[in-house]
Structure formats: C-alpha cells, structure tokens
Coordinates of N, CA and C in Angstrom, one line a residue:
M1 N -1.1 -35.3 -11.5 CA -2.3 -34.4 -11.6 C -3.4 -35.2 -12.3
T2 N -4.6 -35.0 -11.9 CA -5.7 -35.7 -12.5 C -6.1 -35.1 -13.8
N3 N -7.1 -35.7 -14.5 CA -7.4 -35.2 -15.8 C -8.8 -34.5 -15.8
E4 N -9.2 -34.0 -14.6 CA -10.5 -33.2 -14.6 C -10.3 -31.9 -15.4
K5 N -11.3 -31.5 -16.0 CA -11.3 -30.2 -16.7 C -11.7 -29.1 -15.7
W6 N -12.7 -29.4 -14.9 CA -13.1 -28.4 -13.9 C -12.9 -28.9 -12.5
M7 N -12.4 -28.0 -11.6 CA -12.3 -28.3 -10.2 C -12.6 -27.1 -9.4
A8 N -12.5 -27.1 -8.1 CA -12.7 -25.9 -7.3 C -11.5 -25.8 -6.3
E9 N -11.1 -24.6 -6.1 CA -10.0 -24.3 -5.1 C -10.6 -24.2 -3.7
L10 N -9.9 -24.8 -2.8 CA -10.3 -24.7 -1.4 C -9.3 -23.9 -0.6
S11 N -9.8 -23.3 0.5 CA -8.9 -22.7 1.4 C -9.2 -23.1 2.8
G12 N -8.2 -23.3 3.7 CA -8.4 -23.8 5.0 C -7.1 -24.1 5.6
S13 N -7.1 -24.5 6.9 CA -5.8 -24.9 7.5 C -5.3 -26.2 6.9
L14 N -4.0 -26.4 7.0 CA -3.3 -27.6 6.4 C -3.9 -28.8 7.0
N15 N -4.0 -28.9 8.3 CA -4.5 -30.0 9.0 C -5.9 -30.4 8.5
D16 N -6.8 -29.4 8.4 CA -8.2 -29.6 8.0 C -8.2 -30.1 6.6
L17 N -7.4 -29.5 5.7 CA -7.4 -30.0 4.3 C -6.9 -31.4 4.2
E18 N -5.9 -31.8 5.0 CA -5.3 -33.1 5.0 C -6.4 -34.1 5.4
C19 N -7.2 -33.7 6.4 CA -8.3 -34.6 6.8 C -9.3 -34.9 5.7
L20 N -9.6 -33.8 4.9 CA -10.5 -34.0 3.8 C -9.9 -34.9 2.7
Q21 N -8.6 -34.7 2.5 CA -7.8 -35.5 1.5 C -7.9 -36.9 1.9
R22 N -7.8 -37.2 3.2 CA -7.8 -38.6 3.7 C -9.1 -39.2 3.6
W23 N -10.2 -38.5 3.8 CA -11.5 -39.0 3.8 C -12.1 -39.2 2.4
Y24 N -11.8 -38.2 1.5 CA -12.5 -38.2 0.2 C -11.5 -38.4 -0.9
T25 N -11.5 -39.7 -1.4 CA -10.5 -40.1 -2.4 C -11.1 -40.8 -3.6
S26 N -12.4 -40.8 -3.7 CA -13.0 -41.5 -4.8 C -12.9 -40.8 -6.1
E27 N -13.2 -41.5 -7.2 CA -13.3 -40.8 -8.5 C -14.4 -39.8 -8.6
S28 N -15.4 -40.0 -7.9 CA -16.6 -39.0 -8.0 C -16.3 -37.8 -7.2
V29 N -15.6 -37.9 -6.0 CA -15.3 -36.8 -5.2 C -14.0 -37.0 -4.5
R30 N -13.1 -36.0 -4.6 CA -11.8 -36.1 -3.9 C -11.2 -34.7 -3.7
V31 N -10.4 -34.7 -2.6 CA -9.7 -33.5 -2.2 C -8.2 -33.8 -2.3
F32 N -7.5 -32.9 -3.0 CA -6.0 -33.2 -3.2 C -5.2 -31.9 -3.4
P33 N -3.9 -32.0 -3.0 CA -3.1 -30.8 -3.2 C -2.5 -30.8 -4.6
H34 N -2.2 -29.6 -5.2 CA -1.5 -29.5 -6.5 C -0.8 -28.2 -6.6
E35 N 0.5 -28.3 -6.6 CA 1.4 -27.1 -6.8 C 1.1 -26.0 -5.9
G36 N 1.0 -26.3 -4.6 CA 0.8 -25.2 -3.6 C -0.7 -24.8 -3.3
T37 N -1.6 -25.5 -4.0 CA -3.0 -25.1 -3.8 C -3.8 -26.4 -3.5
W38 N -5.0 -26.3 -3.0 CA -5.8 -27.5 -2.7 C -7.0 -27.4 -3.5
L39 N -7.4 -28.6 -4.1 CA -8.5 -28.7 -5.0 C -9.5 -29.7 -4.6
L40 N -10.8 -29.4 -4.9 CA -11.9 -30.3 -4.8 C -12.3 -30.7 -6.2
G41 N -12.2 -32.0 -6.6 CA -12.4 -32.4 -7.9 C -13.3 -33.7 -7.9
G42 N -13.5 -34.2 -9.1 CA -14.3 -35.4 -9.2 C -15.3 -35.3 -10.4
T43 N -15.9 -36.4 -10.7 CA -16.8 -36.4 -11.8 C -18.1 -35.6 -11.6
F44 N -18.4 -35.2 -10.3 CA -19.6 -34.4 -10.1 C -19.4 -33.0 -10.6
L45 N -18.2 -32.6 -10.9 CA -18.0 -31.2 -11.5 C -17.9 -31.2 -13.0
Q46 N -17.9 -32.3 -13.6 CA -17.8 -32.3 -15.1 C -19.1 -32.1 -15.8
G47 N -19.0 -31.4 -16.9 CA -20.2 -31.1 -17.7 C -20.7 -29.7 -17.6
Y48 N -20.0 -28.9 -16.7 CA -20.4 -27.5 -16.6 C -19.5 -26.7 -17.5
S49 N -20.0 -25.5 -17.8 CA -19.3 -24.7 -18.8 C -18.8 -23.3 -18.3
S50 N -19.0 -23.0 -17.0 CA -18.6 -21.7 -16.5 C -18.1 -21.9 -15.1
A51 N -17.2 -20.9 -14.7 CA -16.6 -20.9 -13.4 C -17.7 -20.7 -12.3
D52 N -18.7 -19.8 -12.6 CA -19.8 -19.6 -11.7 C -20.6 -20.9 -11.4
E53 N -20.8 -21.6 -12.4 CA -21.6 -22.9 -12.2 C -20.8 -23.8 -11.3
V54 N -19.5 -24.0 -11.7 CA -18.6 -24.9 -10.9 C -18.5 -24.5 -9.4
T55 N -18.4 -23.2 -9.2 CA -18.3 -22.7 -7.8 C -19.5 -23.0 -7.0
K56 N -20.7 -22.7 -7.7 CA -22.0 -23.0 -7.0 C -22.1 -24.5 -6.6
V57 N -21.8 -25.3 -7.6 CA -22.0 -26.8 -7.4 C -21.0 -27.3 -6.3
A58 N -19.7 -26.7 -6.4 CA -18.7 -27.1 -5.4 C -19.1 -26.7 -4.0
E59 N -19.7 -25.5 -3.9 CA -20.1 -25.1 -2.6 C -21.2 -26.0 -2.0
A60 N -22.1 -26.4 -2.8 CA -23.2 -27.3 -2.3 C -22.6 -28.6 -1.9
K61 N -21.6 -29.1 -2.7 CA -21.0 -30.4 -2.4 C -20.1 -30.3 -1.1
L62 N -19.4 -29.2 -0.9 CA -18.6 -29.0 0.3 C -19.5 -29.0 1.5
E63 N -20.7 -28.4 1.4 CA -21.6 -28.4 2.6 C -21.9 -29.9 3.0
L64 N -22.1 -30.7 2.0 CA -22.4 -32.1 2.3 C -21.2 -32.9 2.8
L65 N -20.0 -32.6 2.2 CA -18.8 -33.2 2.7 C -18.5 -32.9 4.1
S66 N -18.7 -31.6 4.5 CA -18.4 -31.2 5.8 C -19.4 -31.8 6.8
A67 N -20.6 -31.9 6.4 CA -21.6 -32.5 7.3 C -21.3 -34.0 7.5
A68 N -20.9 -34.6 6.4 CA -20.6 -36.0 6.5 C -19.4 -36.2 7.4
A69 N -18.5 -35.3 7.4 CA -17.3 -35.4 8.3 C -17.6 -35.4 9.7
L70 N -18.8 -34.8 10.1 CA -19.2 -34.8 11.5 C -19.5 -36.2 12.0
I71 N -19.8 -37.1 11.1 CA -20.0 -38.5 11.5 C -18.8 -39.1 12.1
E72 N -17.6 -38.7 11.6 CA -16.3 -39.2 12.0 C -16.1 -39.0 13.5
S73 N -16.2 -37.8 14.0 CA -15.9 -37.5 15.4 C -16.2 -36.1 15.6
S74 N -15.9 -35.6 16.8 CA -16.2 -34.2 17.1 C -15.2 -33.7 18.1
S75 N -14.4 -32.7 17.8 CA -13.5 -32.0 18.7 C -13.2 -30.6 18.3
E76 N -12.1 -30.4 17.6 CA -11.7 -29.0 17.2 C -12.5 -28.6 16.0
P77 N -12.8 -27.3 15.9 CA -13.6 -26.9 14.7 C -12.7 -26.9 13.4
L78 N -13.3 -27.3 12.3 CA -12.7 -27.3 11.0 C -13.3 -26.3 10.1
K79 N -12.5 -25.5 9.5 CA -13.1 -24.5 8.6 C -12.5 -24.7 7.2
V80 N -13.4 -24.8 6.2 CA -13.0 -24.9 4.8 C -14.0 -24.1 4.0
E81 N -13.4 -23.5 2.9 CA -14.3 -22.7 2.0 C -13.9 -22.9 0.6
V82 N -14.8 -22.7 -0.3 CA -14.5 -22.7 -1.8 C -14.1 -21.2 -2.1
I83 N -13.0 -21.0 -2.7 CA -12.6 -19.6 -3.0 C -12.5 -19.4 -4.5
G84 N -12.7 -20.4 -5.3 CA -12.7 -20.2 -6.8 C -12.9 -21.5 -7.6
A85 N -13.0 -21.4 -8.9 CA -13.1 -22.5 -9.7 C -11.8 -22.7 -10.5
A86 N -11.4 -23.9 -10.7 CA -10.1 -24.2 -11.4 C -10.4 -24.9 -12.7
H87 N -9.8 -24.4 -13.8 CA -10.0 -25.0 -15.1 C -8.6 -25.5 -15.6
Q88 N -8.6 -26.8 -16.0 CA -7.4 -27.4 -16.6 C -7.6 -27.6 -18.1
N89 N -6.7 -27.0 -18.9 CA -6.8 -27.1 -20.3 C -6.2 -28.4 -20.8
A90 N -6.2 -28.6 -22.1 CA -5.7 -29.9 -22.7 C -4.2 -30.2 -22.4
S91 N -3.4 -29.1 -22.2 CA -2.0 -29.3 -21.9 C -1.7 -29.5 -20.5
G92 N -2.8 -29.4 -19.6 CA -2.6 -29.5 -18.2 C -2.4 -28.3 -17.4
K93 N -2.4 -27.1 -18.1 CA -2.3 -25.8 -17.4 C -3.5 -25.5 -16.6
L94 N -3.3 -25.1 -15.3 CA -4.4 -24.9 -14.4 C -4.6 -23.4 -14.3
T95 N -5.9 -22.9 -14.5 CA -6.3 -21.5 -14.4 C -7.3 -21.4 -13.3
I96 N -7.1 -20.5 -12.3 CA -8.0 -20.3 -11.2 C -8.9 -19.1 -11.5
H97 N -10.2 -19.3 -11.4 CA -11.1 -18.2 -11.5 C -11.7 -17.9 -10.1
Y98 N -11.2 -16.8 -9.5 CA -11.6 -16.4 -8.2 C -12.9 -15.8 -8.1
T99 N -13.7 -16.1 -7.1 CA -14.9 -15.4 -6.9 C -14.7 -14.1 -6.1
I100 N -15.5 -13.1 -6.3 CA -15.3 -11.8 -5.6 C -15.6 -11.9 -4.1
I101 N -16.6 -12.6 -3.8 CA -17.0 -12.9 -2.4 C -17.2 -14.3 -2.2
S102 N -16.5 -15.0 -1.3 CA -16.8 -16.4 -1.1 C -18.1 -16.6 -0.3
T103 N -19.0 -17.4 -0.8 CA -20.2 -17.6 -0.2 C -20.3 -18.9 0.6
S104 N -19.3 -19.7 0.5 CA -19.3 -21.0 1.3 C -18.3 -21.0 2.4
R105 N -18.7 -21.2 3.6 CA -17.8 -21.4 4.7 C -18.5 -22.3 5.6
S106 N -17.9 -23.5 5.7 CA -18.5 -24.5 6.6 C -17.6 -24.8 7.8
C107 N -18.2 -24.6 8.9 CA -17.5 -24.9 10.2 C -18.1 -26.1 10.9
V108 N -17.3 -27.1 11.0 CA -17.8 -28.3 11.7 C -16.8 -28.8 12.7
S109 N -17.2 -29.7 13.6 CA -16.4 -30.2 14.6 C -15.9 -31.6 14.3
V110 N -14.7 -31.8 13.9 CA -14.2 -33.1 13.5 C -12.8 -33.3 13.9
R111 N -12.3 -34.5 13.9 CA -10.9 -34.8 13.9 C -10.7 -36.1 13.2
C112 N -9.5 -36.3 12.7 CA -9.2 -37.5 11.9 C -9.0 -38.7 12.8
L113 N -10.0 -39.6 12.7 CA -9.9 -40.8 13.5 C -10.3 -42.0 12.5
G114 N -10.0 -43.2 13.0 CA -10.4 -44.3 12.2 C -9.5 -44.6 11.0
S115 N -9.4 -45.8 10.6 CA -8.6 -46.2 9.4 C -9.3 -47.0 8.4
E116 N -10.6 -47.2 8.6 CA -11.4 -48.0 7.6 C -11.4 -47.4 6.2
T117 N -11.5 -48.2 5.3 CA -11.6 -47.8 3.9 C -12.8 -48.5 3.2
P118 N -13.7 -47.7 2.6 CA -13.7 -46.2 2.5 C -13.8 -45.6 3.9
S119 N -13.4 -44.3 4.0 CA -13.6 -43.7 5.3 C -15.0 -43.5 5.7
L120 N -15.3 -43.3 7.0 CA -16.6 -43.1 7.4 C -17.3 -41.9 6.8
P121 N -16.7 -40.8 6.7 CA -17.3 -39.7 5.9 C -17.6 -40.0 4.5
Q122 N -16.7 -40.8 3.8 CA -16.9 -41.1 2.4 C -18.1 -42.0 2.3
R123 N -18.3 -43.0 3.3 CA -19.4 -43.8 3.3 C -20.7 -43.0 3.5
A124 N -20.6 -42.0 4.4 CA -21.8 -41.2 4.7 C -22.2 -40.4 3.4
L125 N -21.2 -40.0 2.7 CA -21.4 -39.2 1.4 C -22.1 -40.1 0.4
V126 N -21.6 -41.3 0.2 CA -22.2 -42.3 -0.7 C -23.6 -42.6 -0.4
V127 N -23.9 -42.8 0.9 CA -25.2 -43.1 1.4 C -26.1 -41.9 1.1
A128 N -25.7 -40.7 1.4 CA -26.5 -39.5 1.2 C -26.9 -39.3 -0.2
E129 N -25.9 -39.7 -1.1 CA -26.2 -39.5 -2.5 C -27.2 -40.4 -3.1
S130 N -27.5 -41.5 -2.3 CA -28.5 -42.5 -2.8 C -29.8 -42.4 -2.0
D131 N -29.9 -41.5 -1.0 CA -31.1 -41.4 -0.2 C -31.4 -40.0 0.2
Y132 N -32.5 -39.5 -0.4 CA -32.8 -38.1 -0.1 C -32.9 -37.7 1.3
H133 N -33.6 -38.6 2.1 CA -33.8 -38.2 3.5 C -32.5 -38.2 4.3
L134 N -31.6 -39.1 4.0 CA -30.3 -39.1 4.7 C -29.4 -38.0 4.3
D135 N -29.6 -37.6 3.0 CA -28.9 -36.4 2.5 C -29.3 -35.2 3.3
M136 N -30.6 -35.1 3.5 CA -31.2 -33.9 4.3 C -30.7 -34.0 5.7
A137 N -30.8 -35.2 6.3 CA -30.4 -35.4 7.7 C -28.9 -34.9 7.9
L138 N -28.1 -35.3 7.0 CA -26.6 -34.9 7.1 C -26.5 -33.4 6.9
R139 N -27.2 -32.8 6.0 CA -27.0 -31.4 5.8 C -27.5 -30.6 7.0
L140 N -28.6 -31.1 7.6 CA -29.1 -30.4 8.9 C -28.1 -30.7 10.0
W141 N -27.5 -31.9 10.0 CA -26.5 -32.2 11.1 C -25.3 -31.2 11.0
G142 N -25.0 -30.8 9.8 CA -23.9 -29.9 9.6 C -24.1 -28.5 10.1
D143 N -25.4 -28.2 10.5 CA -25.7 -26.8 11.0 C -25.0 -26.7 12.4
S144 N -24.2 -25.8 12.6 CA -23.4 -25.7 13.8 C -24.3 -25.4 15.0
S145 N -25.5 -24.8 14.8 CA -26.3 -24.4 15.9 C -27.1 -25.6 16.5
K146 N -27.4 -26.6 15.6 CA -28.1 -27.8 16.0 C -29.3 -27.5 17.0
T147 N -30.2 -26.7 16.6 CA -31.3 -26.3 17.4 C -32.3 -27.5 17.6
W148 N -33.2 -27.4 18.6 CA -34.1 -28.4 18.8 C -34.9 -28.8 17.6
P149 N -35.5 -27.8 16.9 CA -36.2 -28.1 15.6 C -35.4 -28.9 14.6
R150 N -34.1 -28.5 14.5 CA -33.2 -29.2 13.5 C -33.0 -30.6 14.0
L151 N -32.7 -30.8 15.3 CA -32.5 -32.2 15.8 C -33.8 -33.1 15.5
Y152 N -34.9 -32.5 15.8 CA -36.2 -33.2 15.6 C -36.4 -33.6 14.2
R153 N -36.1 -32.6 13.3 CA -36.2 -32.9 11.8 C -35.2 -34.0 11.4
I154 N -34.0 -33.9 11.9 CA -33.0 -34.9 11.5 C -33.5 -36.3 11.8
V155 N -34.1 -36.5 13.0 CA -34.6 -37.8 13.4 C -35.8 -38.2 12.5
E156 N -36.6 -37.3 12.1 CA -37.7 -37.6 11.3 C -37.3 -38.0 9.9
D157 N -36.3 -37.4 9.4 CA -35.7 -37.8 8.0 C -35.1 -39.1 8.1
I158 N -34.4 -39.4 9.2 CA -33.8 -40.7 9.3 C -34.8 -41.8 9.3
C159 N -35.9 -41.6 10.1 CA -37.0 -42.6 10.1 C -37.6 -42.7 8.7
E160 N -37.8 -41.6 8.0 CA -38.4 -41.7 6.7 C -37.6 -42.5 5.7
S161 N -36.3 -42.4 5.9 CA -35.4 -43.1 5.0 C -35.5 -44.6 5.0
L162 N -36.1 -45.1 6.1 CA -36.3 -46.5 6.2 C -37.6 -47.0 5.7
K163 N -38.5 -46.1 5.3 CA -39.8 -46.4 4.8 C -39.7 -46.5 3.3
S164 N -39.4 -47.6 2.8 CA -39.1 -47.8 1.4 C -40.4 -47.8 0.6
N165 N -41.5 -48.1 1.2 CA -42.8 -48.2 0.5 C -43.9 -47.9 1.5
K166 N -45.1 -47.7 1.0 CA -46.2 -47.3 1.8 C -46.6 -48.4 2.8
E167 N -46.2 -49.7 2.5 CA -46.6 -50.8 3.4 C -45.6 -50.8 4.6
D168 N -44.6 -50.1 4.6 CA -43.6 -50.1 5.7 C -44.1 -49.2 6.8
N169 N -44.7 -49.8 7.8 CA -45.3 -49.0 8.9 C -44.5 -49.0 10.2
K170 N -43.2 -49.1 10.1 CA -42.3 -49.1 11.3 C -42.5 -47.8 12.0
D171 N -42.8 -47.9 13.4 CA -42.8 -46.7 14.1 C -41.4 -46.4 14.6
D172 N -41.2 -45.2 15.3 CA -39.9 -44.8 15.6 C -39.2 -45.8 16.6
I173 N -40.0 -46.4 17.5 CA -39.4 -47.3 18.5 C -38.9 -48.5 17.7
Q174 N -39.6 -49.0 16.8 CA -39.2 -50.2 16.0 C -37.9 -49.9 15.2
I175 N -37.8 -48.6 14.8 CA -36.7 -48.2 14.0 C -35.4 -48.2 14.9
L176 N -35.6 -47.8 16.1 CA -34.5 -47.8 17.1 C -34.0 -49.2 17.2
D177 N -34.9 -50.2 17.4 CA -34.5 -51.6 17.5 C -33.8 -52.1 16.2
Y178 N -34.3 -51.6 15.1 CA -33.7 -51.9 13.8 C -32.2 -51.5 13.7
F179 N -31.9 -50.4 14.4 CA -30.5 -49.9 14.4 C -29.7 -50.5 15.5
G180 N -30.3 -51.4 16.3 CA -29.6 -51.9 17.5 C -29.5 -51.0 18.6
L181 N -30.5 -50.1 18.7 CA -30.5 -49.0 19.8 C -31.7 -49.2 20.7
G182 N -32.1 -50.5 20.9 CA -33.2 -50.7 21.8 C -33.0 -50.2 23.2
D183 N -31.7 -50.1 23.6 CA -31.5 -49.6 25.0 C -31.6 -48.0 25.1
Q184 N -31.9 -47.4 23.9 CA -32.1 -45.9 23.9 C -33.6 -45.5 23.8
V185 N -34.5 -46.4 24.0 CA -35.9 -46.1 23.8 C -36.4 -45.1 24.8
D186 N -36.0 -45.2 26.1 CA -36.4 -44.2 27.1 C -35.8 -42.9 26.8
N187 N -34.5 -42.9 26.4 CA -33.9 -41.6 26.0 C -34.6 -41.0 24.8
Y188 N -35.0 -41.8 23.9 CA -35.6 -41.2 22.7 C -37.0 -40.6 23.1
R189 N -37.7 -41.2 24.0 CA -39.0 -40.7 24.4 C -38.7 -39.3 25.2
R190 N -37.7 -39.3 26.0 CA -37.3 -38.0 26.6 C -37.0 -36.9 25.6
F191 N -36.2 -37.3 24.6 CA -35.9 -36.4 23.5 C -37.1 -35.8 22.9
R192 N -38.0 -36.6 22.5 CA -39.2 -36.2 21.8 C -40.1 -35.2 22.7
Y193 N -40.2 -35.6 24.0 CA -40.9 -34.8 24.9 C -40.2 -33.4 25.1
S194 N -38.9 -33.5 25.3 CA -38.2 -32.2 25.6 C -38.1 -31.3 24.4
A195 N -38.1 -31.8 23.2 CA -38.0 -31.0 22.0 C -39.4 -30.2 21.8
C196 N -40.4 -30.8 22.4 CA -41.7 -30.2 22.3 C -42.1 -29.3 23.5
E197 N -41.3 -29.3 24.5 CA -41.6 -28.7 25.8 C -41.0 -27.3 25.9
A198 N -41.9 -26.3 26.0 CA -41.4 -24.9 26.1 C -40.5 -24.7 27.3
G199 N -40.8 -25.5 28.4 CA -39.9 -25.3 29.6 C -38.5 -25.9 29.5
V200 N -38.3 -26.6 28.4 CA -37.0 -27.1 28.1 C -36.3 -26.5 26.9
A201 N -37.0 -26.5 25.8 CA -36.5 -26.0 24.5 C -36.7 -24.5 24.3
G202 N -37.5 -23.9 25.2 CA -37.7 -22.4 25.1 C -38.4 -22.0 23.8
K203 N -37.9 -21.0 23.2 CA -38.5 -20.5 21.9 C -38.4 -21.5 20.8
D204 N -37.5 -22.5 20.9 CA -37.4 -23.5 19.9 C -38.3 -24.7 20.0
S205 N -39.1 -24.7 21.1 CA -40.0 -25.8 21.4 C -41.1 -25.9 20.3
R206 N -41.5 -27.2 20.0 CA -42.5 -27.4 19.0 C -43.9 -27.0 19.5
H207 N -44.1 -26.9 20.8 CA -45.4 -26.5 21.4 C -45.3 -25.3 22.3
A208 N -46.4 -24.6 22.5 CA -46.4 -23.5 23.4 C -46.4 -24.0 24.9
E209 N -46.1 -23.1 25.8 CA -46.1 -23.4 27.2 C -47.6 -23.9 27.6
G210 N -47.6 -25.0 28.3 CA -48.9 -25.5 28.8 C -49.6 -26.4 27.8
R211 N -49.0 -26.7 26.6 CA -49.7 -27.5 25.6 C -49.0 -28.8 25.3
N212 N -48.1 -29.2 26.2 CA -47.3 -30.4 26.0 C -47.3 -31.3 27.2
N213 N -48.4 -32.0 27.5 CA -48.4 -32.9 28.7 C -47.6 -34.1 28.3
P214 N -46.7 -34.5 29.2 CA -45.8 -35.7 29.0 C -46.6 -37.0 28.8
P215 N -46.3 -37.8 27.8 CA -47.0 -39.1 27.7 C -46.7 -39.9 29.0
K216 N -47.6 -40.9 29.2 CA -47.5 -41.7 30.5 C -46.1 -42.3 30.6
K217 N -45.6 -42.9 29.5 CA -44.3 -43.6 29.6 C -43.2 -42.6 29.9
V218 N -43.4 -41.4 29.5 CA -42.3 -40.4 29.9 C -42.5 -39.9 31.3
A219 N -43.7 -39.6 31.7 CA -44.0 -39.2 33.1 C -43.5 -40.2 34.1
M220 N -43.5 -41.4 33.8 CA -43.1 -42.5 34.7 C -41.5 -42.5 34.9
L221 N -40.8 -41.9 34.0 CA -39.4 -42.0 34.1 C -38.8 -41.1 35.2
E222 N -37.7 -41.5 35.8 CA -37.1 -40.8 36.9 C -36.8 -39.4 36.5
N223 N -36.2 -39.2 35.3 CA -35.8 -37.9 34.8 C -36.4 -37.8 33.3
P224 N -37.6 -37.2 33.2 CA -38.2 -37.1 31.8 C -37.5 -36.0 31.0
I225 N -36.8 -35.1 31.6 CA -36.2 -34.0 30.8 C -34.9 -34.4 30.2
M226 N -34.6 -34.0 29.0 CA -33.4 -34.2 28.3 C -32.8 -32.8 27.9
H227 N -31.6 -32.5 28.4 CA -31.0 -31.3 28.0 C -30.4 -31.3 26.6
H228 N -30.1 -30.1 26.1 CA -29.8 -30.0 24.7 C -28.5 -30.8 24.4
R229 N -27.5 -30.7 25.2 CA -26.2 -31.4 24.9 C -26.5 -32.9 24.8
E230 N -27.3 -33.4 25.7 CA -27.6 -34.9 25.6 C -28.4 -35.2 24.4
A231 N -29.3 -34.3 24.0 CA -30.1 -34.5 22.7 C -29.2 -34.6 21.5
V232 N -28.2 -33.7 21.4 CA -27.2 -33.7 20.3 C -26.5 -35.0 20.3
S233 N -26.1 -35.5 21.4 CA -25.4 -36.8 21.4 C -26.3 -37.9 21.0
L234 N -27.5 -37.9 21.4 CA -28.4 -39.0 21.0 C -28.7 -39.0 19.5
V235 N -29.0 -37.8 19.0 CA -29.3 -37.7 17.5 C -28.1 -38.1 16.7
G236 N -26.9 -37.7 17.2 CA -25.7 -38.0 16.5 C -25.5 -39.5 16.4
L237 N -25.8 -40.2 17.5 CA -25.7 -41.7 17.6 C -26.7 -42.3 16.6
I238 N -27.9 -41.8 16.6 CA -28.9 -42.4 15.7 C -28.5 -42.2 14.2
L239 N -28.0 -41.0 13.9 CA -27.5 -40.8 12.5 C -26.4 -41.7 12.2
F240 N -25.4 -41.8 13.1 CA -24.3 -42.7 12.9 C -24.8 -44.1 12.6
K241 N -25.7 -44.6 13.4 CA -26.2 -46.0 13.2 C -27.0 -46.1 11.9
A242 N -27.7 -45.1 11.5 CA -28.4 -45.1 10.2 C -27.5 -45.2 9.1
I243 N -26.4 -44.4 9.1 CA -25.4 -44.5 8.0 C -24.8 -45.8 8.0
Q244 N -24.4 -46.4 9.1 CA -23.8 -47.7 9.1 C -24.8 -48.8 8.5
K245 N -26.0 -48.7 8.9 CA -27.0 -49.7 8.5 C -27.2 -49.6 6.9
K246 N -27.4 -48.3 6.5 CA -27.6 -48.1 5.0 C -26.4 -48.6 4.2
W247 N -25.2 -48.3 4.7 CA -24.0 -48.7 4.0 C -23.9 -50.2 3.9
K248 N -24.2 -50.9 5.0 CA -24.2 -52.4 5.0 C -25.2 -52.9 4.0
E249 N -26.4 -52.3 4.0 CA -27.4 -52.8 3.0 C -27.0 -52.6 1.6
M250 N -26.3 -51.5 1.3 CA -25.8 -51.2 0.0 C -24.7 -52.2 -0.4
E251 N -23.8 -52.5 0.5 CA -22.8 -53.5 0.3 C -23.4 -54.9 0.0
E252 N -24.4 -55.2 0.8 CA -25.0 -56.5 0.6 C -25.8 -56.6 -0.8
S253 N -26.4 -55.5 -1.1 CA -27.2 -55.6 -2.4 C -26.2 -55.6 -3.6
A254 N -25.0 -55.1 -3.4 CA -24.0 -55.0 -4.5 C -23.2 -56.3 -4.6
A255 N -23.2 -57.1 -3.5 CA -22.4 -58.3 -3.5 C -23.0 -59.3 -4.5
P256 N -22.1 -60.0 -5.2 CA -22.5 -61.0 -6.2 C -23.3 -62.2 -5.5
A257 N -24.3 -62.6 -6.1 CA -25.1 -63.7 -5.5 C -24.2 -65.0 -5.6
A258 N -24.4 -65.8 -4.5 CA -23.7 -67.1 -4.4 C -24.2 -68.0 -5.5
D259 N -23.2 -68.8 -6.0 CA -23.6 -69.8 -7.1 C -24.5 -70.8 -6.6
I260 N -25.5 -71.2 -7.3 CA -26.5 -72.2 -6.9 C -26.1 -73.5 -7.6
E261 N -25.9 -74.5 -6.8 CA -25.5 -75.8 -7.4 C -26.7 -76.5 -8.0

C-alpha cells in the first residue's frame, strides 16, 4: 500500500481499470487496486483537507487521464468514474468518503496496446501538464461527440502550442511539415474548408450557407469535401504526432549535456 494520505476511489469494469493501472504508474499519478477497491492516487492529490476537494480534483484529473488514453488507440468504449475520496490515516487504515451523486463519468474509446515505457497515455499526460494548449487539445479530444467546432479548436490549440514566442510565425502548413505530416497538407486543407462549410458540417459549420467559397488550392482538388469520420482520423493523427514531438523535445532538453573536451 502506498503512503498517500488522500486518494480517490474509482469504479469501472475490471479490464478498463487494469488498462488505467498499466498506463498510469508514476509517483505523481497512478491507478492501483487495494483490498478489493480501485484507487487513483499520486502527489497531485496531496495538500487538500477535505473529501469534497479531493473528489473535485480527482474528477478533473480523470477527465485528462481518459482523454490522454485516447491517444493509445480506439475500439471498445471504456467507462470510469470517481465515486468517492479515500483517506489513509497514520496506521494505514483506509476510509472511503462517498459522494451522494457522482459527477464524473468519462467514456472514451481505447484498448490496451503498446509496451513502451512510459506508456503513450502517460507521456500524453506529462506533456499536457507542461503545455496549456496541449492540455486543452487533449481535454477536447476526450469529448465523445467530437463535433466539427471541437475538432477545429483542437487543431488550433496544437498549432498554438508550437508558438513559443511572438517571433515564431509558423503557419499551419509549416507545422504539419514539422510533425512529419507533409503528405497530409491537402487533407488538412480539405478539413479546414469542410469544417467551415454549412453544406458539410451543417449547424456545426463555422460559416453560414453561401459564405464559404473554397480557396483555390482546395477547389483544384479532386475531392475537396472531407466527411466527419475522416476529419476525426486526421485530427487524431495530428494530435498523436504533436504529443510525440513534444515528448521528444522534453526528453532532449532533460538529457545531460555531452562533456566538452
């Protein structure tokens, strides 16, 4: 048993909880079983003084954990919820403080794949905690509806995350090249046009009917229209590449400098 004073109790299917246990194992955030119950613990929950505070913070963290899990894969829906706060006294006795109504229920589409360490969801979580825009992109990605406006906003936040200063004027196409997605430029243009086009995105379009003439480079394409399922796939790929790139940069910046002879 760990030595946290505050944790949160989770409820969900055994397979789902085991996936979370596999992905999140760091000192700051981890999911683990204890005497027939499942707990979410870590340093992020320390310093609070009430069960209500712990429950609220744990629910917000679970939202991010679940969204980060979507980076791993997508297949069967996973459901997990915070059902109470758990307090461990000095002797190790665990007391559960149940909430009257659970307010956190996260439904995402994931499956346990990959064997890298840290896990891909854990990497996504670390990246999000160091980057406001990628944190927002992940949380929006966790929205099961994934509407056109949400997809558009996700891409905008990803692009903003790369602009570290006012002198960084990379446009979206340059950012795709930066991610190694130069072959997706035409698809990205189709996405931007379709997200704005009422004839494609309907009531979720960014523009009204008749106010969205396709740019010349889009009009020249054989198929300028991108359907929603294809848009979800493209945005997921861009987010995945952004997480990979950010993680690599964080690793490189943390690596010790080579000795200079």
